[in-house]
Amino acid sequence: MDKANSSIVSEFVLLGLSDSQHLQLFFSLFFSVLYVVIVLGNLLVIITVTSDISLHSPMYFLLGNLSFVDICQASFATPKMIADFLSEHKIISFTGCIAQIFFIHLFTGGEMVLLVSMAYDRYVAICKPLYYVNIMNRRTCTSLIIMSWAVGLVHTLSQLSFTVTLPFCGPNVVDSFFCDLPLVAKLACMDTYNIEILIVVNSGILSLSTFFALVSSYIIILITVWFKSSAAMAKAFSTLAAHIMVVTLFFGPCIFIYVWPFTTYPVDKVLAIFYTVFTPILNPIIYTLRNRDMKTAMKKIASHYLRPLKNFEMPLVGNDFLY
């Protein structure tokens, strides 16, 4: 412990995505647009779900919370990444680095459980429709949200419990656009074999268990619908196909990076972008634009807020004719 507390590294250098000045300018503009779309898109989902009474149901309650987590997940590193594209020195403090590790595991761990909760909601709705109202009541929905944040918190605290005590006595270059735990742990001035095992066990169990729980729920739903009708089967498959695509894009990179955390591949940066940037932008697109109720509610909200503008503009047009 004395050695661990003698860390002399006060900051880390982030290499980012590219060394090319032209590419960095392009990435800065590209990810700025993506980040604005992520925030506005997910905020629109949250506003729609909370404003429209017809969407006050367990499925949309979970969807609104997913959008909130997506905003948080996209915000822990993306703004700094965009700023670093325009900066020559990409530096982050030791405290800031630890904070990024804390938030990425908090939000990703919470989202994994939240996606399982959404799959459970669909399972109850399709496989046990007569008991849906009794099972998915307000208390159950609140418990699922609390559980998702609790699991994320326990997951990230368990990761940090052995990270903050690592001795960093020299190397401080992180080959990524944010402080990813496997890359930061590799810089410690000690044998990190035991740390590798802990990371694999912690992140691997959470990722794989939630992924298999999702896949199992989808299989059960498809088997249940298979015996009902071909039309119901086609509708369920169309809905689940979108869910499966989101789950694959989110869980695939997480499992690849954290189950083999200390084997570095060039594609790791691309995979990290998938679950930090692309997944938060895909969720509102897939879960809302393919949903008839959400599109109807968004149109109602848009017409409600645009109508006062039209009423305000009409007298101005009339006054022009008077002159």
Tab-separated table of C-alpha atoms in Angstrom:
chain	number	residue	atom	x	y	z
A	1	MET	CA	0.000	0.000	0.000
A	2	ASP	CA	2.864	2.382	0.715
A	3	LYS	CA	4.156	1.805	-2.774
A	4	ALA	CA	0.684	2.296	-4.221
A	5	ASN	CA	0.303	5.610	-2.468
A	6	SER	CA	3.608	6.893	-3.836
A	7	SER	CA	2.174	7.525	-7.311
A	8	ILE	CA	3.886	10.503	-8.943
A	9	VAL	CA	1.752	10.689	-12.080
A	10	SER	CA	-0.571	13.697	-11.843
A	11	GLU	CA	-1.917	13.624	-15.395
A	12	PHE	CA	-2.326	11.363	-18.404
A	13	VAL	CA	-1.830	12.036	-22.112
A	14	LEU	CA	-4.608	10.846	-24.434
A	15	LEU	CA	-3.474	9.953	-27.950
A	16	GLY	CA	-7.004	10.306	-29.361
A	17	LEU	CA	-8.210	8.795	-32.626
A	18	SER	CA	-5.688	10.209	-35.088
A	19	ASP	CA	-2.511	12.284	-35.404
A	20	SER	CA	-3.580	13.877	-38.694
A	21	GLN	CA	-4.524	17.547	-38.344
A	22	HIS	CA	-7.035	17.349	-41.207
A	23	LEU	CA	-8.689	14.252	-39.747
A	24	GLN	CA	-8.879	15.876	-36.327
A	25	LEU	CA	-10.736	18.864	-37.766
A	26	PHE	CA	-13.126	16.508	-39.561
A	27	PHE	CA	-13.622	14.390	-36.417
A	28	SER	CA	-14.272	17.531	-34.373
A	29	LEU	CA	-17.108	18.611	-36.674
A	30	PHE	CA	-18.431	15.080	-37.154
A	31	PHE	CA	-18.612	14.174	-33.460
A	32	SER	CA	-19.945	17.626	-32.543
A	33	VAL	CA	-22.915	17.032	-34.836
A	34	LEU	CA	-23.354	13.510	-33.472
A	35	TYR	CA	-23.265	14.726	-29.879
A	36	VAL	CA	-25.871	17.435	-30.523
A	37	VAL	CA	-28.110	14.855	-32.230
A	38	ILE	CA	-27.653	12.441	-29.299
A	39	VAL	CA	-28.617	15.039	-26.694
A	40	LEU	CA	-31.541	16.524	-28.649
A	41	GLY	CA	-32.824	13.130	-29.822
A	42	ASN	CA	-32.829	11.585	-26.370
A	43	LEU	CA	-34.214	14.756	-24.778
A	44	LEU	CA	-37.062	14.613	-27.295
A	45	VAL	CA	-37.800	11.041	-26.200
A	46	ILE	CA	-37.808	12.047	-22.512
A	47	ILE	CA	-40.063	15.070	-23.141
A	48	THR	CA	-42.450	13.020	-25.282
A	49	VAL	CA	-42.732	10.188	-22.760
A	50	THR	CA	-43.309	12.540	-19.816
A	51	SER	CA	-45.687	14.916	-21.648
A	52	ASP	CA	-48.054	12.491	-23.402
A	53	ILE	CA	-50.440	10.685	-21.039
A	54	SER	CA	-50.930	7.842	-23.528
A	55	LEU	CA	-47.260	6.940	-23.104
A	56	HIS	CA	-47.424	6.648	-19.302
A	57	SER	CA	-46.835	2.907	-19.384
A	58	PRO	CA	-43.999	0.655	-18.153
A	59	MET	CA	-42.448	0.238	-21.604
A	60	TYR	CA	-42.139	3.972	-22.239
A	61	PHE	CA	-41.129	4.664	-18.638
A	62	LEU	CA	-38.136	2.351	-19.157
A	63	LEU	CA	-37.482	3.890	-22.576
A	64	GLY	CA	-37.354	7.389	-21.076
A	65	ASN	CA	-34.828	6.221	-18.499
A	66	LEU	CA	-32.775	4.569	-21.245
A	67	SER	CA	-32.632	7.906	-23.065
A	68	PHE	CA	-31.427	9.620	-19.895
A	69	VAL	CA	-28.664	7.025	-19.446
A	70	ASP	CA	-27.700	7.441	-23.104
A	71	ILE	CA	-27.240	11.192	-22.626
A	72	CYS	CA	-25.053	10.527	-19.582
A	73	GLN	CA	-23.070	7.834	-21.383
A	74	ALA	CA	-22.386	10.078	-24.359
A	75	SER	CA	-21.421	13.012	-22.121
A	76	PHE	CA	-18.772	11.456	-19.886
A	77	ALA	CA	-16.043	11.619	-22.580
A	78	THR	CA	-17.410	12.954	-25.882
A	79	PRO	CA	-17.235	16.713	-25.063
A	80	LYS	CA	-13.589	16.375	-23.970
A	81	MET	CA	-12.813	14.256	-27.035
A	82	ILE	CA	-14.232	17.021	-29.273
A	83	ALA	CA	-12.224	19.677	-27.411
A	84	ASP	CA	-9.055	17.560	-27.684
A	85	PHE	CA	-9.405	17.430	-31.474
A	86	LEU	CA	-8.799	21.187	-31.450
A	87	SER	CA	-6.014	21.034	-28.876
A	88	GLU	CA	-2.371	20.200	-29.408
A	89	HIS	CA	-1.902	18.817	-25.905
A	90	LYS	CA	-4.505	16.179	-25.032
A	91	ILE	CA	-4.072	15.993	-21.281
A	92	ILE	CA	-6.376	14.825	-18.509
A	93	SER	CA	-5.689	15.043	-14.789
A	94	PHE	CA	-5.364	11.946	-12.629
A	95	THR	CA	-8.638	12.828	-10.888
A	96	GLY	CA	-10.360	13.409	-14.228
A	97	CYS	CA	-9.097	10.060	-15.492
A	98	ILE	CA	-10.451	8.234	-12.450
A	99	ALA	CA	-13.759	10.097	-12.887
A	100	GLN	CA	-14.045	8.895	-16.486
A	101	ILE	CA	-13.443	5.290	-15.398
A	102	PHE	CA	-16.090	5.708	-12.691
A	103	PHE	CA	-18.755	7.107	-15.015
A	104	ILE	CA	-18.190	4.766	-17.959
A	105	HIS	CA	-18.669	1.690	-15.768
A	106	LEU	CA	-21.581	3.275	-13.895
A	107	PHE	CA	-23.508	4.106	-17.082
A	108	THR	CA	-22.644	0.988	-19.096
A	109	GLY	CA	-23.370	-1.316	-16.166
A	110	GLY	CA	-26.659	0.458	-15.534
A	111	GLU	CA	-27.645	0.345	-19.211
A	112	MET	CA	-26.990	-3.389	-19.403
A	113	VAL	CA	-29.442	-4.035	-16.577
A	114	LEU	CA	-31.893	-1.506	-18.030
A	115	LEU	CA	-31.893	-3.312	-21.399
A	116	VAL	CA	-32.616	-6.574	-19.555
A	117	SER	CA	-35.491	-4.818	-17.750
A	118	MET	CA	-36.928	-3.682	-21.088
A	119	ALA	CA	-36.670	-7.235	-22.432
A	120	TYR	CA	-38.430	-8.512	-19.293
A	121	ASP	CA	-41.219	-5.971	-19.859
A	122	ARG	CA	-41.728	-7.264	-23.423
A	123	TYR	CA	-41.603	-10.858	-22.171
A	124	VAL	CA	-44.404	-10.221	-19.662
A	125	ALA	CA	-46.458	-8.245	-22.205
A	126	ILE	CA	-46.273	-11.006	-24.849
A	127	CYS	CA	-46.046	-14.199	-22.822
A	128	LYS	CA	-48.241	-13.226	-19.844
A	129	PRO	CA	-50.557	-10.489	-21.131
A	130	LEU	CA	-53.319	-11.167	-18.569
A	131	TYR	CA	-50.918	-10.557	-15.679
A	132	TYR	CA	-49.062	-7.634	-17.275
A	133	VAL	CA	-50.762	-4.855	-15.290
A	134	ASN	CA	-50.253	-6.675	-11.993
A	135	ILE	CA	-46.629	-7.624	-12.649
A	136	MET	CA	-45.381	-4.420	-14.300
A	137	ASN	CA	-46.871	-2.036	-11.743
A	138	ARG	CA	-45.342	1.246	-10.579
A	139	ARG	CA	-43.437	-0.459	-7.762
A	140	THR	CA	-41.881	-3.007	-10.126
A	141	CYS	CA	-40.825	-0.346	-12.634
A	142	THR	CA	-39.277	1.806	-9.917
A	143	SER	CA	-37.468	-1.229	-8.502
A	144	LEU	CA	-36.045	-2.072	-11.931
A	145	ILE	CA	-34.663	1.454	-12.351
A	146	ILE	CA	-33.173	1.479	-8.856
A	147	MET	CA	-31.655	-1.947	-9.476
A	148	SER	CA	-30.033	-0.809	-12.739
A	149	TRP	CA	-28.337	2.151	-11.032
A	150	ALA	CA	-27.391	0.006	-8.025
A	151	VAL	CA	-25.754	-2.639	-10.207
A	152	GLY	CA	-23.895	0.044	-12.159
A	153	LEU	CA	-22.708	1.658	-8.921
A	154	VAL	CA	-21.535	-1.612	-7.377
A	155	HIS	CA	-19.828	-2.551	-10.642
A	156	THR	CA	-17.897	0.708	-10.971
A	157	LEU	CA	-16.950	0.905	-7.281
A	158	SER	CA	-15.593	-2.625	-7.407
A	159	GLN	CA	-13.470	-1.641	-10.408
A	160	LEU	CA	-12.191	1.520	-8.739
A	161	SER	CA	-11.433	-0.247	-5.461
A	162	PHE	CA	-8.268	-1.739	-6.947
A	163	THR	CA	-7.595	0.974	-9.558
A	164	VAL	CA	-7.099	4.022	-7.338
A	165	THR	CA	-4.379	2.244	-5.345
A	166	LEU	CA	-2.269	1.303	-8.375
A	167	PRO	CA	1.214	2.889	-8.424
A	168	PHE	CA	1.773	5.144	-11.449
A	169	CYS	CA	5.405	6.199	-11.430
A	170	GLY	CA	6.279	7.140	-15.000
A	171	PRO	CA	4.387	6.012	-18.140
A	172	ASN	CA	1.249	8.132	-18.595
A	173	VAL	CA	0.284	7.817	-22.292
A	174	VAL	CA	-3.177	6.296	-22.896
A	175	ASP	CA	-3.738	5.106	-26.462
A	176	SER	CA	-7.395	6.113	-26.632
A	177	PHE	CA	-9.687	9.155	-26.528
A	178	PHE	CA	-10.683	8.531	-22.900
A	179	CYS	CA	-9.315	6.765	-19.822
A	180	ASP	CA	-10.308	3.161	-20.365
A	181	LEU	CA	-9.580	0.921	-17.380
A	182	PRO	CA	-7.546	-1.809	-19.158
A	183	LEU	CA	-5.324	0.788	-20.854
A	184	VAL	CA	-4.784	2.800	-17.669
A	185	ALA	CA	-4.050	-0.286	-15.569
A	186	LYS	CA	-1.337	-1.300	-18.047
A	187	LEU	CA	0.592	1.867	-17.091
A	188	ALA	CA	0.952	0.822	-13.451
A	189	CYS	CA	4.473	0.145	-12.180
A	190	MET	CA	3.709	-3.379	-10.995
A	191	ASP	CA	2.677	-6.795	-12.203
A	192	THR	CA	-0.972	-6.353	-13.225
A	193	TYR	CA	-1.812	-10.041	-13.752
A	194	ASN	CA	-4.137	-10.148	-10.735
A	195	ILE	CA	-5.745	-6.887	-11.842
A	196	GLU	CA	-6.375	-8.427	-15.257
A	197	ILE	CA	-8.168	-11.356	-13.654
A	198	LEU	CA	-10.317	-9.041	-11.534
A	199	ILE	CA	-11.301	-6.933	-14.549
A	200	VAL	CA	-12.174	-10.022	-16.590
A	201	VAL	CA	-14.228	-11.516	-13.770
A	202	ASN	CA	-16.020	-8.266	-12.917
A	203	SER	CA	-16.799	-6.923	-16.394
A	204	GLY	CA	-16.976	-10.326	-18.080
A	205	ILE	CA	-19.588	-11.755	-15.737
A	206	LEU	CA	-21.768	-8.640	-15.922
A	207	SER	CA	-21.541	-8.357	-19.721
A	208	LEU	CA	-22.020	-12.039	-20.508
A	209	SER	CA	-24.765	-12.681	-17.943
A	210	THR	CA	-26.897	-9.732	-19.074
A	211	PHE	CA	-26.263	-10.553	-22.740
A	212	PHE	CA	-27.361	-14.172	-22.331
A	213	ALA	CA	-30.379	-13.034	-20.296
A	214	LEU	CA	-31.408	-10.783	-23.196
A	215	VAL	CA	-30.887	-13.481	-25.809
A	216	SER	CA	-32.838	-16.004	-23.720
A	217	SER	CA	-35.772	-13.618	-23.304
A	218	TYR	CA	-35.872	-12.965	-27.055
A	219	ILE	CA	-35.846	-16.698	-27.799
A	220	ILE	CA	-38.681	-17.334	-25.330
A	221	ILE	CA	-40.727	-14.491	-26.843
A	222	LEU	CA	-40.240	-15.798	-30.395
A	223	ILE	CA	-41.141	-19.357	-29.364
A	224	THR	CA	-44.275	-18.087	-27.600
A	225	VAL	CA	-45.390	-16.009	-30.576
A	226	TRP	CA	-44.568	-18.858	-32.987
A	227	PHE	CA	-47.547	-20.852	-31.683
A	228	LYS	CA	-49.986	-17.951	-31.945
A	229	SER	CA	-50.066	-16.775	-35.565
A	230	SER	CA	-47.776	-16.002	-38.459
A	231	ALA	CA	-48.816	-12.324	-38.374
A	232	ALA	CA	-47.926	-12.037	-34.688
A	233	MET	CA	-44.654	-13.829	-35.378
A	234	ALA	CA	-43.748	-11.389	-38.148
A	235	LYS	CA	-44.606	-8.372	-35.972
A	236	ALA	CA	-42.622	-9.701	-33.009
A	237	PHE	CA	-39.629	-10.537	-35.180
A	238	SER	CA	-39.693	-7.053	-36.729
A	239	THR	CA	-39.699	-5.474	-33.266
A	240	LEU	CA	-37.075	-7.782	-31.787
A	241	ALA	CA	-34.785	-7.400	-34.812
A	242	ALA	CA	-34.306	-3.730	-33.926
A	243	HIS	CA	-33.694	-4.612	-30.269
A	244	ILE	CA	-31.206	-7.315	-31.199
A	245	MET	CA	-29.277	-4.873	-33.395
A	246	VAL	CA	-28.947	-2.386	-30.511
A	247	VAL	CA	-27.941	-5.143	-28.088
A	248	THR	CA	-25.319	-6.493	-30.498
A	249	LEU	CA	-23.793	-3.058	-31.157
A	250	PHE	CA	-23.691	-2.296	-27.431
A	251	PHE	CA	-22.656	-5.630	-25.933
A	252	GLY	CA	-20.345	-6.763	-28.739
A	253	PRO	CA	-17.648	-4.098	-28.188
A	254	CYS	CA	-17.983	-4.311	-24.385
A	255	ILE	CA	-17.485	-8.077	-24.357
A	256	PHE	CA	-14.624	-7.921	-26.869
A	257	ILE	CA	-12.727	-5.217	-24.964
A	258	TYR	CA	-13.304	-6.340	-21.392
A	259	VAL	CA	-13.251	-10.130	-21.655
A	260	TRP	CA	-9.771	-9.873	-23.227
A	261	PRO	CA	-8.821	-6.504	-21.660
A	262	PHE	CA	-5.029	-6.633	-21.891
A	263	THR	CA	-4.736	-7.814	-25.459
A	264	THR	CA	-4.747	-4.540	-27.386
A	265	TYR	CA	-6.057	-4.465	-30.954
A	266	PRO	CA	-6.109	-1.514	-33.385
A	267	VAL	CA	-9.875	-1.883	-33.660
A	268	ASP	CA	-10.376	-1.222	-29.925
A	269	LYS	CA	-10.776	2.533	-30.489
A	270	VAL	CA	-13.510	1.937	-33.063
A	271	LEU	CA	-15.292	-0.471	-30.731
A	272	ALA	CA	-15.081	2.050	-27.883
A	273	ILE	CA	-16.766	4.654	-30.100
A	274	PHE	CA	-19.618	2.229	-30.770
A	275	TYR	CA	-20.761	1.915	-27.160
A	276	THR	CA	-19.939	5.512	-26.153
A	277	VAL	CA	-21.267	7.441	-29.174
A	278	PHE	CA	-23.083	5.336	-31.772
A	279	THR	CA	-25.285	3.299	-29.418
A	280	PRO	CA	-26.720	6.410	-27.681
A	281	ILE	CA	-27.674	7.813	-31.087
A	282	LEU	CA	-29.144	4.528	-32.341
A	283	ASN	CA	-31.430	3.971	-29.346
A	284	PRO	CA	-33.778	6.936	-29.988
A	285	ILE	CA	-33.827	6.160	-33.717
A	286	ILE	CA	-34.608	2.460	-33.390
A	287	TYR	CA	-36.890	2.568	-30.351
A	288	THR	CA	-38.905	5.620	-31.465
A	289	LEU	CA	-38.968	6.019	-35.236
A	290	ARG	CA	-40.139	2.410	-35.580
A	291	ASN	CA	-42.823	2.966	-32.925
A	292	ARG	CA	-46.197	4.251	-34.108
A	293	ASP	CA	-47.275	5.556	-30.671
A	294	MET	CA	-44.059	7.533	-30.235
A	295	LYS	CA	-44.338	9.104	-33.686
A	296	THR	CA	-47.963	10.078	-33.042
A	297	ALA	CA	-47.079	11.606	-29.669
A	298	MET	CA	-44.171	13.556	-31.184
A	299	LYS	CA	-46.465	14.969	-33.878
A	300	LYS	CA	-48.972	16.064	-31.214
A	301	ILE	CA	-46.262	17.796	-29.200
A	302	ALA	CA	-44.835	19.461	-32.304
A	303	SER	CA	-48.257	20.753	-33.377
A	304	HIS	CA	-48.953	21.963	-29.828
A	305	TYR	CA	-45.779	24.047	-29.647
A	306	LEU	CA	-45.877	25.240	-33.260
A	307	ARG	CA	-49.506	26.402	-33.144
A	308	PRO	CA	-48.795	29.474	-30.945
A	309	LEU	CA	-46.103	30.521	-33.407
A	310	LYS	CA	-48.577	30.336	-36.285
A	311	ASN	CA	-51.180	32.294	-34.307
A	312	PHE	CA	-48.543	34.883	-33.499
A	313	GLU	CA	-47.538	35.268	-37.146
A	314	MET	CA	-51.084	35.611	-38.577
A	315	PRO	CA	-51.771	39.172	-37.289
A	316	LEU	CA	-48.426	40.267	-38.668
A	317	VAL	CA	-49.495	39.111	-42.127
A	318	GLY	CA	-52.793	40.979	-41.765
A	319	ASN	CA	-51.002	44.171	-40.784
A	320	ASP	CA	-48.930	43.985	-43.938
A	321	PHE	CA	-52.107	44.078	-46.019
A	322	LEU	CA	-53.293	47.161	-44.115
A	323	TYR	CA	-50.185	49.016	-45.192
